[in-house]
C-alpha atoms as an extended CHARMM CRD file, in Angstrom:
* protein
*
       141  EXT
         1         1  UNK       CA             40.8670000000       36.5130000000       31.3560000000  PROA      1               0.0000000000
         2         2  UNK       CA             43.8310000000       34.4120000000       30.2620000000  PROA      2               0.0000000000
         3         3  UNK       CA             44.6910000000       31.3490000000       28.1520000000  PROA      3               0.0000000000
         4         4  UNK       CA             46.0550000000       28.9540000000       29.5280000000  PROA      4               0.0000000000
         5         5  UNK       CA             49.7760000000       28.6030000000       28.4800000000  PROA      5               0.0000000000
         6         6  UNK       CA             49.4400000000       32.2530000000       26.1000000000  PROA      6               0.0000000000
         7         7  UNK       CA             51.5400000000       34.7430000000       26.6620000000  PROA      7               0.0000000000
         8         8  UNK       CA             51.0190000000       38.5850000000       24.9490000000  PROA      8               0.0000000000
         9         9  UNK       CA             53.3200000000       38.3700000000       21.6490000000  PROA      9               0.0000000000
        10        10  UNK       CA             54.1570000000       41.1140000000       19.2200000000  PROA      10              0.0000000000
        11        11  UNK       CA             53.9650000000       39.5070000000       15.5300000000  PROA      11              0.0000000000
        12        12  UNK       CA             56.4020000000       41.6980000000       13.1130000000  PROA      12              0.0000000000
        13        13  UNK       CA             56.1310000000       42.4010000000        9.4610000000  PROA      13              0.0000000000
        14        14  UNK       CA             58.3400000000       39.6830000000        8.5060000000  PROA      14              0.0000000000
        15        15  UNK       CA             55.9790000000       36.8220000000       10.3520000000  PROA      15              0.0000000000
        16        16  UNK       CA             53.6450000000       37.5730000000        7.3420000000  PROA      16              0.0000000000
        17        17  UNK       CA             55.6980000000       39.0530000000        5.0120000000  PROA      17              0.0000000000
        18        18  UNK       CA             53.2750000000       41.9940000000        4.4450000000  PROA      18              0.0000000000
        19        19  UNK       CA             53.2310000000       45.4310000000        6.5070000000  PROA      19              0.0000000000
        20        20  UNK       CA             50.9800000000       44.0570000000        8.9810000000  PROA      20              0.0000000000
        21        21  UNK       CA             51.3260000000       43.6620000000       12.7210000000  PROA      21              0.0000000000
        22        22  UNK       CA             49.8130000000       42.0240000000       15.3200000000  PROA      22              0.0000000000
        23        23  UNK       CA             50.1980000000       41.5540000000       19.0780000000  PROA      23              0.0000000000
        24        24  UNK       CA             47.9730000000       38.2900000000       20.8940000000  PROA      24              0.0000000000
        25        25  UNK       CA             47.6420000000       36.4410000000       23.9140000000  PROA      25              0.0000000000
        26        26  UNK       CA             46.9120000000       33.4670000000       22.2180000000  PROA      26              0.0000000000
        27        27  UNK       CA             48.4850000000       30.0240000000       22.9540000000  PROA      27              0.0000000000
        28        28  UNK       CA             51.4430000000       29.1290000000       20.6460000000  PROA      28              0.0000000000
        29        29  UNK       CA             49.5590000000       26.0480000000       19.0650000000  PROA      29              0.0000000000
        30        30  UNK       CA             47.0060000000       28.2050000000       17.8320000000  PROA      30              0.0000000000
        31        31  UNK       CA             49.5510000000       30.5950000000       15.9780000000  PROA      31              0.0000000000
        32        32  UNK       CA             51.8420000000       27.9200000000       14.8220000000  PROA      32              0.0000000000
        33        33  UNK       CA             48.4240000000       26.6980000000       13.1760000000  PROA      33              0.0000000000
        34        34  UNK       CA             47.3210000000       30.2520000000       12.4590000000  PROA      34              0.0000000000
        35        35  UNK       CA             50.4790000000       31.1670000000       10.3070000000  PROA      35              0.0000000000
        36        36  UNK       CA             51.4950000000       27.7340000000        8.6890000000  PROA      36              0.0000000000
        37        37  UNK       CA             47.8830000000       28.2910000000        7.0990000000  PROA      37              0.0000000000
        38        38  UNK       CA             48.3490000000       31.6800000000        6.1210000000  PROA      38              0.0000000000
        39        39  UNK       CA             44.7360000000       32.4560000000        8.1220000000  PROA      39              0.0000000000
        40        40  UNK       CA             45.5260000000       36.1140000000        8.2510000000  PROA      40              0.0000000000
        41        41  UNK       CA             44.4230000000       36.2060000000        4.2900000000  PROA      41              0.0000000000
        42        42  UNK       CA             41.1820000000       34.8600000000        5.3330000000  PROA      42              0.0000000000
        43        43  UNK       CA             40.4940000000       35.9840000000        9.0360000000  PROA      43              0.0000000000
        44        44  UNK       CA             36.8930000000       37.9490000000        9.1670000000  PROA      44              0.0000000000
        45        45  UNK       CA             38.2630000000       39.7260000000       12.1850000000  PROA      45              0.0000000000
        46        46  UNK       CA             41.2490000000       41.1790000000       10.3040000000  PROA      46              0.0000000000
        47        47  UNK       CA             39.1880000000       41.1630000000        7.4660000000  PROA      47              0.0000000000
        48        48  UNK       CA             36.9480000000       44.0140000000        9.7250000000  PROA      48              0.0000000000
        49        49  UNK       CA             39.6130000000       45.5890000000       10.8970000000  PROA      49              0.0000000000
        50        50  UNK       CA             40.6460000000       46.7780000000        7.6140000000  PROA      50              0.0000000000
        51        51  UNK       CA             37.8950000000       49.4390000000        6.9600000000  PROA      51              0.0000000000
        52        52  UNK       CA             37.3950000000       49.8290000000       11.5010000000  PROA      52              0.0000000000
        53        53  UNK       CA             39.4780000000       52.2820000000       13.7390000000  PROA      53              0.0000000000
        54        54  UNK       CA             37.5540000000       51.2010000000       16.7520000000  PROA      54              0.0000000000
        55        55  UNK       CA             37.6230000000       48.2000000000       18.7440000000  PROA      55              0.0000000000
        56        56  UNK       CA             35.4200000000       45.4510000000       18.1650000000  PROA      56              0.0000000000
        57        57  UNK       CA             34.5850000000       42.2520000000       19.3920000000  PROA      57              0.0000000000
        58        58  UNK       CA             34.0140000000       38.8230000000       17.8920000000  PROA      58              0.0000000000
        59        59  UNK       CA             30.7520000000       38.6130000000       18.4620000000  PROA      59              0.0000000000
        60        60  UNK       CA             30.1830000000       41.7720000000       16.1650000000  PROA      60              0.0000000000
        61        61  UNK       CA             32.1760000000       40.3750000000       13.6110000000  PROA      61              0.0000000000
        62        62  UNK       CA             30.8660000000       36.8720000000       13.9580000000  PROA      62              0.0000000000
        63        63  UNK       CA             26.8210000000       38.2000000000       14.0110000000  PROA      63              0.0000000000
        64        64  UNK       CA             27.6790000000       40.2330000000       10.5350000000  PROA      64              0.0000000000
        65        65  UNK       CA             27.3370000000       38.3930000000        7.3040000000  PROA      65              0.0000000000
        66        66  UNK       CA             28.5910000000       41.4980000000        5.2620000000  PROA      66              0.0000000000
        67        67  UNK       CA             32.0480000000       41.2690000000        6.4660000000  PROA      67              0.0000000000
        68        68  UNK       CA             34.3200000000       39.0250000000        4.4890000000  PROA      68              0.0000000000
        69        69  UNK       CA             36.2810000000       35.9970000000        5.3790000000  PROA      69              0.0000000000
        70        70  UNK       CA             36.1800000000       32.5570000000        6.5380000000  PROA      70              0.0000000000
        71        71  UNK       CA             34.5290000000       31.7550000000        9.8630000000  PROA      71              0.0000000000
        72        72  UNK       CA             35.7930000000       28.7110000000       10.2130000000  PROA      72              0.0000000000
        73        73  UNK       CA             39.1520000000       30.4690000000       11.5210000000  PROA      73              0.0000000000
        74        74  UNK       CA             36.9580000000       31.7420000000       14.5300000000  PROA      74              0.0000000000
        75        75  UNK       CA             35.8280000000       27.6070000000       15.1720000000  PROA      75              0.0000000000
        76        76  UNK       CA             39.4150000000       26.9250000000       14.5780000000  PROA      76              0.0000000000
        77        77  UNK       CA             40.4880000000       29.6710000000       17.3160000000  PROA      77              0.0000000000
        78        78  UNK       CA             37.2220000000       28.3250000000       19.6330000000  PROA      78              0.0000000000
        79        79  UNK       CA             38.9910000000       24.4840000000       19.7840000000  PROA      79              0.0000000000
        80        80  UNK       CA             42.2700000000       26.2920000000       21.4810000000  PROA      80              0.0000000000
        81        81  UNK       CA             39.9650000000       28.0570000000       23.8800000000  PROA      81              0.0000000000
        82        82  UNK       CA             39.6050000000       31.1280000000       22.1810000000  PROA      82              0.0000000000
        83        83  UNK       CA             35.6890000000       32.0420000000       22.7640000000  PROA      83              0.0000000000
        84        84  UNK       CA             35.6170000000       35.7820000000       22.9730000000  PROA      84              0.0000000000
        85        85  UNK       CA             37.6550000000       38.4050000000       21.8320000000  PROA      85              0.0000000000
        86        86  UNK       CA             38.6950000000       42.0010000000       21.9850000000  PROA      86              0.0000000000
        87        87  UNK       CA             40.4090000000       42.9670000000       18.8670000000  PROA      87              0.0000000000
        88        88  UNK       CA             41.5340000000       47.1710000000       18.4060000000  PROA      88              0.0000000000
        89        89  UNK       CA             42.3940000000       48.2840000000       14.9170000000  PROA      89              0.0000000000
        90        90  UNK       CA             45.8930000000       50.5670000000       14.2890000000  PROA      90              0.0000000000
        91        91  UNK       CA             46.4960000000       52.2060000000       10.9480000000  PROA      91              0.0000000000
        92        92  UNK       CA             49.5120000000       53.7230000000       11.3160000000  PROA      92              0.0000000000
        93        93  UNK       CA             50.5700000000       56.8570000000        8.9770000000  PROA      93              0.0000000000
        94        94  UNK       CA             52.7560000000       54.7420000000        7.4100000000  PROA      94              0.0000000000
        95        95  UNK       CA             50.4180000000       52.6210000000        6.3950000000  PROA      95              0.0000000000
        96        96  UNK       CA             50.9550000000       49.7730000000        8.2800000000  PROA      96              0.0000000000
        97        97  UNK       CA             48.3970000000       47.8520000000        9.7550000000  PROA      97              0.0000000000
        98        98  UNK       CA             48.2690000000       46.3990000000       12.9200000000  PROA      98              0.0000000000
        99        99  UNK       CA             45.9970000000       44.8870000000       15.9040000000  PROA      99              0.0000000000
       100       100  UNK       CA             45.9400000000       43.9640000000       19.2800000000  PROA      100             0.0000000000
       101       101  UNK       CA             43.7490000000       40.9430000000       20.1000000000  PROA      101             0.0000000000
       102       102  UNK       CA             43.1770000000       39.4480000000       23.2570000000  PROA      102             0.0000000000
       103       103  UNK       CA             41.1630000000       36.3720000000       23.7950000000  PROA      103             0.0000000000
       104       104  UNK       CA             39.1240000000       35.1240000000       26.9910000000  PROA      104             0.0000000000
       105       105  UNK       CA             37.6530000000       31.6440000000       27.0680000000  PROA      105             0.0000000000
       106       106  UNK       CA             35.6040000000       32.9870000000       30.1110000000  PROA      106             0.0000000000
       107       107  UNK       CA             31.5840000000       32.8580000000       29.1830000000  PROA      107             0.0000000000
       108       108  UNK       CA             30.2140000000       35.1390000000       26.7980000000  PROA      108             0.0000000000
       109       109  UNK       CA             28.0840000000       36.8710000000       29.5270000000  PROA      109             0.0000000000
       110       110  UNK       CA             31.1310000000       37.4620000000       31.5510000000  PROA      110             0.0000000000
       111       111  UNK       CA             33.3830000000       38.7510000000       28.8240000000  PROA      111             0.0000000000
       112       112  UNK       CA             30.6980000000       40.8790000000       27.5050000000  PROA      112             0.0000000000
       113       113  UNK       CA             30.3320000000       42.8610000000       30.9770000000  PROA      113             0.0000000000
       114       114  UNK       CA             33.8730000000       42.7090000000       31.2240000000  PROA      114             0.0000000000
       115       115  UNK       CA             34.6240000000       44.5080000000       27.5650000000  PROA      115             0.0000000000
       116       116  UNK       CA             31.3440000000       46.7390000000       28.7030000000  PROA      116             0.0000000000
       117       117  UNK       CA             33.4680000000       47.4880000000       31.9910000000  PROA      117             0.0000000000
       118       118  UNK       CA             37.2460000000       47.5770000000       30.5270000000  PROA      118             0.0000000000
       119       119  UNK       CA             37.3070000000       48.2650000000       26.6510000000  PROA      119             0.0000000000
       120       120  UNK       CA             38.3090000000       51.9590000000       27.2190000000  PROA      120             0.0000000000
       121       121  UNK       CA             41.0380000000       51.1270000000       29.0400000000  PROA      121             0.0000000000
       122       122  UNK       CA             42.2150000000       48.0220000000       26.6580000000  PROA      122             0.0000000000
       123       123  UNK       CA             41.6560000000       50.5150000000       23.8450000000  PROA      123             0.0000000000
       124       124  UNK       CA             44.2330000000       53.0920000000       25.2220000000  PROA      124             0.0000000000
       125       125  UNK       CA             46.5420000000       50.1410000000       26.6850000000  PROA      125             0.0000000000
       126       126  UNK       CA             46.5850000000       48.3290000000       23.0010000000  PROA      126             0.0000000000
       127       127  UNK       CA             47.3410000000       51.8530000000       21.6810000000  PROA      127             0.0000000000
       128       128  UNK       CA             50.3840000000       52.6590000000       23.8470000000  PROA      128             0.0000000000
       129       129  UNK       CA             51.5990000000       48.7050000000       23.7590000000  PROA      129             0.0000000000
       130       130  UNK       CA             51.7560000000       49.2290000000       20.1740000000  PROA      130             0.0000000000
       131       131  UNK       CA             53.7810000000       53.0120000000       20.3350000000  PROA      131             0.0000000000
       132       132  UNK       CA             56.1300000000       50.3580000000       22.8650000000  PROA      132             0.0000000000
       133       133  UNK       CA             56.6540000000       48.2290000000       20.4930000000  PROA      133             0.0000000000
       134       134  UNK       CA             57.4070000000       50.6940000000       17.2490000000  PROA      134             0.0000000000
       135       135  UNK       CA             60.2620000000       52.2260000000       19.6680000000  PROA      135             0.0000000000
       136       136  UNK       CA             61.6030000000       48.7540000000       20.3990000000  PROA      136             0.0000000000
       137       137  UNK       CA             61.5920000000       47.7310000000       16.9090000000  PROA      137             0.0000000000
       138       138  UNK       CA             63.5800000000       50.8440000000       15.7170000000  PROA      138             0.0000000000
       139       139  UNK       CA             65.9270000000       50.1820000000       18.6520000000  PROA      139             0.0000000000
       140       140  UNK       CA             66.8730000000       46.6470000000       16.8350000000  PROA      140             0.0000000000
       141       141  UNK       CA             66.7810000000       48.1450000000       13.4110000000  PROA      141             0.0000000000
């Protein structure tokens, strides 16, 4: 389940300028692309994630008309390989919001039986990846 050329990245505050975090695998094209475009305003998978505090994929997102935002960011993410995904919600108690998202171009079949198999286990990994990352970030602070 890996992109080509990605590697997992940890997307501070200051990236968007709001108190919003996220951590990808996603290749570097596609978030070069992703911020110069300010997408995160109009992504329907962050747009979910707002009112969510459990995983999702982006096939539920995708499939529901009543969520808002642009789907033409998930087409966009499709042309850099990015067919499936596995995104878990964090709202901190400081209010921060953040989410880990990891993308698969593997079939849809296979990454469905794979999140039906794993998505436990990425849920409680994406939780303590993020408590890593809050540490390291007071550390440099």
């Amino acid at each position: 389940m890996k992109i080509e050329g990605s590697r997992l990245e940890a997307v501070t505050p200051e990236t968007f300028g709001t108190r919003f975090v996220m951590g990808t695998n996603y290749p570097m094209a596609f978030r070069d692309i992703y911020r110069a475009n300010s997408y995160h305003l109009q992504d329907p998978i962050l747009a979910a994630c707002r009112s969510r505090m459990i995983p999702l994929t982006w096939d539920d997102v995708a499939e529901n008309e009543a969520i808002p935002g642009d789907r033409e960011v998930l087409s966009l993410a499709a042309d850099f390989g990015l067919q499936n995904g596995f995104t878990v919600p964090i709202h901190t108690p400081s209010g921060a919001r953040v989410v880990i998202s990891l993308s698969s171009d593997a079939p849809k079949p296979e990454f469905a039986a794979m999140v039906a198999e794993h998505q436990h286990a990425l849920h409680v990994m994406a939780l303590h990846f993020h408590e890593h990352m809050e540490r390291k970030l007071a550390e440099m602070a």
